[in-house]
Coordinates of C-alpha atoms in Angstrom, one line a residue:
M7 CA -14.7 -113.8 4.8
A8 CA -12.7 -116.9 5.1
A9 CA -13.3 -117.7 1.5
I10 CA -12.1 -114.2 0.5
T11 CA -9.0 -114.6 2.6
A12 CA -8.3 -118.0 0.9
L13 CA -8.9 -116.5 -2.5
S14 CA -6.3 -113.6 -1.9
A15 CA -3.8 -116.2 -0.8
V16 CA -3.8 -117.8 -4.3
E17 CA -3.6 -114.3 -5.9
V18 CA -7.1 -114.3 -7.4
V19 CA -7.8 -110.6 -8.3
L20 CA -10.7 -109.2 -6.3
E21 CA -11.6 -106.1 -8.3
D22 CA -13.5 -103.2 -6.7
K23 CA -13.3 -104.2 -3.2
I24 CA -15.1 -101.2 -1.7
P25 CA -18.7 -102.7 -2.2
L26 CA -17.3 -105.9 -0.6
F27 CA -15.9 -104.0 2.4
T28 CA -19.2 -102.0 2.7
V29 CA -21.3 -105.1 2.9
C30 CA -18.9 -106.8 5.4
F31 CA -18.8 -103.8 7.7
Q32 CA -22.4 -103.1 7.7
S33 CA -23.3 -106.7 8.4
I34 CA -20.9 -106.9 11.3
F35 CA -20.7 -103.4 12.8
L36 CA -24.5 -103.0 13.0
L37 CA -25.0 -106.2 15.0
P38 CA -26.5 -106.0 18.5
S39 CA -24.1 -105.4 21.4
E40 CA -21.8 -108.3 22.2
Q41 CA -23.5 -108.8 25.5
N42 CA -25.7 -111.4 23.9
P43 CA -25.9 -115.2 23.9
D44 CA -23.9 -115.5 20.7
I45 CA -20.7 -113.9 22.0
V46 CA -18.5 -116.9 20.7
L47 CA -19.9 -116.5 17.2
Y48 CA -19.6 -112.8 17.3
T49 CA -15.9 -113.0 18.5
R50 CA -15.1 -115.5 15.7
T51 CA -16.8 -113.2 13.2
L52 CA -14.6 -110.3 14.1
R53 CA -11.6 -112.3 14.2
A54 CA -12.3 -113.6 10.6
L55 CA -12.9 -110.0 9.5
D56 CA -9.5 -108.9 11.0
Q57 CA -7.8 -111.8 9.2
M58 CA -9.4 -111.0 5.9
L59 CA -8.4 -107.3 6.2
H60 CA -4.8 -108.1 7.2
T61 CA -4.4 -110.5 4.4
L62 CA -6.0 -108.3 1.6
V63 CA -4.0 -105.3 2.7
F64 CA -0.6 -106.6 3.9
V65 CA 0.0 -110.2 2.8
H66 CA -1.5 -110.6 -0.7
P67 CA -2.4 -107.0 -1.9
T68 CA -3.4 -106.7 -5.6
A69 CA -2.3 -103.1 -5.7
S70 CA 0.1 -101.1 -3.6
I71 CA -0.4 -101.5 0.2
G72 CA -1.3 -97.8 0.4
E73 CA -4.1 -98.3 -2.2
E74 CA -5.5 -101.3 -0.5
L75 CA -5.4 -99.5 2.9
Q76 CA -7.0 -96.4 1.4
S77 CA -9.9 -98.7 0.1
V78 CA -10.5 -100.1 3.5
V79 CA -10.1 -96.9 5.5
Q80 CA -12.5 -94.9 3.4
V81 CA -15.2 -97.4 4.1
L82 CA -14.4 -97.5 7.8
L83 CA -14.4 -93.7 8.3
P84 CA -18.2 -93.1 8.1
F85 CA -18.7 -95.6 11.0
T86 CA -16.3 -93.6 13.2
S87 CA -19.1 -90.9 13.4
S88 CA -21.9 -93.5 13.7
Q89 CA -24.7 -92.8 16.1
S90 CA -24.4 -96.4 17.3
T91 CA -21.6 -96.5 19.9
A92 CA -21.2 -100.3 19.1
A93 CA -20.6 -99.6 15.5
Q94 CA -18.2 -96.7 16.2
Q95 CA -16.2 -98.9 18.7
R96 CA -16.0 -101.8 16.2
A97 CA -14.8 -99.6 13.4
V98 CA -12.2 -97.8 15.5
E99 CA -10.8 -101.1 16.7
R100 CA -10.5 -102.3 13.1
I101 CA -8.6 -99.0 12.3
R102 CA -6.4 -99.6 15.4
K103 CA -5.4 -103.0 14.3
L104 CA -4.6 -101.9 10.7
S105 CA -2.6 -99.1 12.0
H106 CA -0.6 -101.5 14.2
S107 CA 0.1 -103.7 11.1
L108 CA 1.2 -100.6 9.2
A109 CA 3.6 -99.6 11.8
L110 CA 4.9 -103.2 12.1
F111 CA 5.3 -103.3 8.3
C112 CA 7.4 -100.2 8.3
Q113 CA 9.6 -101.4 11.1
A114 CA 10.2 -104.7 9.1
G115 CA 12.1 -102.9 6.4
P116 CA 15.3 -104.9 5.6
H117 CA 17.3 -102.0 4.1
R118 CA 17.7 -99.5 6.8
S119 CA 20.3 -97.0 7.3
L120 CA 20.3 -94.6 10.4
G121 CA 16.7 -95.9 11.0
R122 CA 15.5 -95.2 7.4
I123 CA 13.6 -98.1 5.7
S124 CA 13.8 -98.8 2.0
L125 CA 12.6 -96.2 -0.5
A126 CA 10.2 -98.7 -2.0
R127 CA 8.3 -99.2 1.1
Y128 CA 7.3 -95.7 1.8
E129 CA 6.5 -95.0 -1.9
E130 CA 4.0 -97.8 -1.8
L131 CA 2.5 -96.6 1.5
H132 CA 1.0 -93.3 0.2
L133 CA -2.3 -92.8 2.0
P134 CA -4.3 -89.8 0.8
V135 CA -6.8 -90.3 3.6
L136 CA -4.2 -90.0 6.3
G137 CA -5.1 -86.5 7.5
Q138 CA -8.8 -87.3 7.5
L139 CA -8.1 -90.5 9.3
V140 CA -6.1 -88.8 12.2
G141 CA -8.8 -86.1 12.5
R142 CA -11.6 -88.6 12.9
L143 CA -9.5 -90.5 15.5
V144 CA -8.8 -87.3 17.5
L145 CA -12.5 -86.7 17.6
C146 CA -13.1 -90.4 18.7
C147 CA -10.9 -89.7 21.8
T148 CA -13.8 -87.9 23.2
S149 CA -16.2 -90.8 23.0
Q150 CA -18.2 -91.8 26.0
E151 CA -17.2 -95.4 25.3
D152 CA -14.0 -96.2 27.0
R153 CA -12.9 -98.9 24.6
T154 CA -13.5 -96.4 21.7
R155 CA -11.3 -93.8 23.3
R156 CA -8.5 -96.3 24.0
S157 CA -8.6 -97.8 20.6
A158 CA -8.5 -94.4 19.0
L159 CA -5.5 -93.3 21.1
S160 CA -3.7 -96.5 20.4
A161 CA -4.3 -96.1 16.6
L162 CA -2.9 -92.5 16.9
H163 CA 0.3 -93.8 18.5
H164 CA 0.8 -96.4 15.7
L165 CA 0.1 -93.7 12.9
Y166 CA 2.5 -91.4 14.6
A167 CA 5.2 -93.9 14.5
F168 CA 4.5 -94.3 10.7
I169 CA 4.6 -90.5 10.2
L170 CA 7.9 -90.2 12.1
G171 CA 9.4 -92.8 9.8
R172 CA 8.1 -91.1 6.8
A173 CA 9.5 -87.8 7.9
R174 CA 13.0 -89.3 8.3
W175 CA 12.7 -90.9 4.8
E176 CA 11.7 -87.6 3.2
A177 CA 14.4 -85.6 4.8
P178 CA 17.4 -84.5 2.6
Q179 CA 20.4 -86.8 3.1
E180 CA 22.4 -84.0 4.9
E181 CA 19.6 -83.6 7.4
E182 CA 19.1 -87.4 8.0
Q183 CA 21.1 -87.6 11.2
E184 CA 19.4 -84.4 12.6
K185 CA 15.9 -85.8 11.7
L186 CA 16.9 -89.1 13.4
N187 CA 17.9 -87.5 16.6
E188 CA 14.6 -85.4 16.4
W189 CA 12.6 -88.6 15.9
E190 CA 14.3 -90.3 18.9
D191 CA 13.5 -87.2 21.0
D192 CA 9.8 -87.4 19.8
D193 CA 9.7 -91.1 20.3
E194 CA 10.8 -90.8 24.0
I195 CA 7.9 -88.5 24.8
S196 CA 5.4 -90.1 22.5
L197 CA 2.7 -90.2 25.2
F198 CA 0.1 -87.7 24.0
T199 CA -1.0 -85.4 26.8
S200 CA -3.8 -83.3 25.1
T201 CA -5.7 -82.7 21.9
T202 CA -3.4 -79.8 21.2
D203 CA -0.4 -82.0 21.7
I204 CA -1.7 -84.7 19.3
V205 CA -2.5 -82.2 16.6
L206 CA 0.8 -80.3 16.8
R207 CA 2.8 -83.5 16.7
F208 CA 1.1 -84.7 13.6
A209 CA 1.0 -81.2 12.0
K210 CA 4.8 -80.9 12.4
H211 CA 5.3 -83.9 10.1
F212 CA 2.2 -83.7 7.8
H213 CA 2.2 -82.6 4.3
S214 CA 0.2 -79.3 3.6
S215 CA -2.8 -81.3 2.1
E216 CA -2.9 -83.6 5.2
N217 CA -3.0 -80.5 7.5
T218 CA -5.9 -79.2 5.4
D219 CA -7.7 -82.5 5.8
L220 CA -7.3 -82.1 9.5
I221 CA -9.0 -78.6 9.3
L222 CA -11.8 -80.0 7.2
V223 CA -12.5 -82.7 9.8
A224 CA -12.4 -80.1 12.5
L225 CA -15.0 -78.0 10.6
Q226 CA -17.1 -81.1 10.3
G227 CA -16.7 -81.4 14.1
V228 CA -17.7 -77.8 14.6
R229 CA -21.1 -78.4 12.9
D230 CA -21.6 -81.6 14.9
C231 CA -24.4 -81.4 17.4
S232 CA -22.1 -82.9 20.1
N233 CA -20.7 -80.4 22.5
S234 CA -17.6 -82.6 23.1
H235 CA -16.9 -82.7 19.3
T236 CA -17.3 -78.9 19.0
Q237 CA -14.9 -78.4 21.9
V238 CA -12.3 -80.7 20.5
A239 CA -12.7 -79.5 16.9
A240 CA -12.2 -75.8 18.2
T241 CA -9.0 -76.9 20.0
M242 CA -7.8 -78.7 16.8
M243 CA -8.5 -75.6 14.8
A244 CA -6.7 -73.3 17.2
A245 CA -3.7 -75.5 17.2
L246 CA -3.5 -75.7 13.5
M247 CA -4.0 -71.9 13.0
D248 CA -1.0 -71.3 15.2
S249 CA 1.3 -73.7 13.3
F250 CA 0.1 -74.2 9.8
K251 CA 0.7 -72.0 6.7
P252 CA -1.9 -73.0 4.0
T253 CA -1.0 -72.8 0.4
P254 CA -3.5 -71.2 -2.1
D255 CA -4.9 -74.6 -3.0
D256 CA -5.4 -75.4 0.7
V257 CA -7.3 -72.0 1.2
Q258 CA -9.5 -72.7 -1.6
R259 CA -10.4 -76.2 -0.2
I260 CA -11.2 -74.7 3.3
V261 CA -13.2 -71.7 2.0
T262 CA -15.2 -74.0 -0.4
A263 CA -16.0 -76.4 2.5
I264 CA -17.2 -73.5 4.7
H265 CA -19.4 -72.3 1.9
R266 CA -20.8 -75.7 1.3
W267 CA -21.5 -76.3 5.1
R268 CA -22.6 -72.7 5.9
K269 CA -26.3 -73.4 6.1
L270 CA -25.8 -76.3 8.5
I271 CA -24.0 -74.1 11.0
T272 CA -26.6 -72.1 13.0
E273 CA -25.3 -72.1 16.6
K274 CA -23.3 -69.0 17.9
R275 CA -20.2 -70.7 19.1
P276 CA -19.6 -72.7 15.8
N277 CA -20.1 -69.4 13.8
R278 CA -17.5 -67.7 15.9
I279 CA -15.1 -70.5 15.1
I280 CA -15.9 -70.2 11.4
W281 CA -15.3 -66.4 11.6
G282 CA -12.0 -67.1 13.2
V283 CA -10.9 -69.5 10.4
L284 CA -11.9 -67.0 7.8
H285 CA -10.0 -64.1 9.5
W286 CA -6.9 -66.4 9.8
L287 CA -7.1 -67.2 6.1
A288 CA -7.6 -63.7 5.1
A289 CA -4.8 -62.3 7.2
S290 CA -2.4 -65.0 5.9
D291 CA -3.4 -65.0 2.2
P292 CA -5.9 -62.3 1.2
H293 CA -5.4 -62.9 -2.5
A294 CA -6.3 -66.7 -2.2
V295 CA -9.3 -65.8 0.0
T296 CA -10.6 -63.3 -2.4
L297 CA -10.2 -65.6 -5.3
S298 CA -11.8 -68.5 -3.4
L299 CA -14.9 -66.5 -2.4
L300 CA -15.3 -65.3 -6.0
R301 CA -15.0 -68.9 -7.2
C302 CA -17.6 -70.1 -4.6
S303 CA -20.4 -68.1 -6.4
P304 CA -19.7 -65.7 -9.3
T305 CA -23.2 -64.2 -8.8
C306 CA -22.7 -63.8 -5.0
D307 CA -25.5 -65.9 -3.5
N308 CA -26.7 -65.3 0.1
D309 CA -24.3 -67.8 1.6
T310 CA -21.3 -66.4 -0.2
W311 CA -22.4 -62.8 0.8
E312 CA -22.5 -64.0 4.5
L313 CA -18.9 -65.1 4.2
W314 CA -17.9 -61.9 2.6
K315 CA -19.4 -60.1 5.5
M316 CA -17.7 -62.3 8.0
V317 CA -14.3 -61.7 6.4
L318 CA -14.8 -57.9 6.0
S319 CA -15.9 -57.6 9.6
S320 CA -12.2 -57.6 10.6
V321 CA -10.9 -54.1 10.4
D322 CA -7.3 -55.3 9.9
V323 CA -8.3 -57.5 7.1
V324 CA -10.5 -54.9 5.0
P325 CA -7.6 -53.0 3.5
K326 CA -5.9 -56.1 2.2
M327 CA -9.0 -57.5 0.8
V328 CA -10.1 -54.2 -0.9
Q329 CA -6.6 -54.0 -2.4
E330 CA -7.0 -57.5 -3.9
I331 CA -10.5 -56.6 -5.2
L332 CA -9.1 -53.5 -6.9
Q333 CA -6.2 -55.4 -8.4
L334 CA -8.7 -57.9 -9.9
L335 CA -10.8 -55.1 -11.4
E336 CA -7.8 -53.5 -12.9
M337 CA -6.9 -56.8 -14.6
A338 CA -10.4 -57.6 -15.6
P339 CA -13.2 -55.0 -16.2
L340 CA -16.4 -55.5 -14.4
N341 CA -18.3 -56.8 -17.5
Q342 CA -15.3 -59.0 -18.7
E343 CA -15.6 -62.8 -18.2
T344 CA -12.7 -64.3 -16.4
K345 CA -11.6 -67.8 -15.4
I346 CA -13.6 -67.3 -12.3
G347 CA -16.6 -65.9 -14.0
S348 CA -18.1 -62.3 -14.0
L349 CA -16.6 -60.6 -11.0
P350 CA -19.5 -60.3 -8.7
L351 CA -18.5 -56.8 -7.3
A352 CA -20.6 -53.8 -6.8

């Protein structure tokens, strides 16, 4: 790791870093608990790993910082749901340190007006995995390991500072002062008080696709065998359904994910949560839900049929869905091929 850090300092291009990160993380995170005789070596190893990550991402990145951070985080994320509490804690702590560096990087912008850092900095910090990252950290706040909980909450604070800065930058010029005042109010009460509080604060400033990623993480938590994850995931879902208006693309992503995971969800409570999500989607955008279900399986397999039955079990949704189906039939006769295949309607 020290050699990799040194190479990055002389601008040697390290292509395809993901396999490199995977090997490093697996080798270190899966080590025995640090209560062993080699604690000094273990500590030095983690310190070298942190130095390598900081240098590769923030000091000598070969691509944009957002792209470098994306590469690291997407390898770290699977470890946040590891069955090994030690591996989970080590991964979350690495995320905390990277999130802290991200927040500091944003604060260091030399061209600030009314708290707004330079345009170039936020353009290079695009992080597609941000919604998923926040969702996983929220779930980690329920960990039985105290250090994991504290690291996850600290990382969320750093990411929230980044999100607030991005929201100010994206605001139209005439709204900048209003956004700045809003940010200062948010910052003064930035101590998160509950799962709902965390989710609502991020959802307020998230892009639509990031809120959808939060929902997808919550759906994964719902199908998790952990009761604590199911409870937190249900709370996340309830908060988002109260505050988020999904686009048609968001609806399709959510419905497709539910269809893909349907067989893995067998318990009554998770199924009730899934029913609530489908009902919410159908009530808010019946057209998008109808198209999404048709796209899931043009031949209407058993899993898709189960989803249809879930959606149509809500009396207030049935007229809207039937109207959408009739309109589709009017546009494309039953035996006519369409972009979504033969309409599987009887």
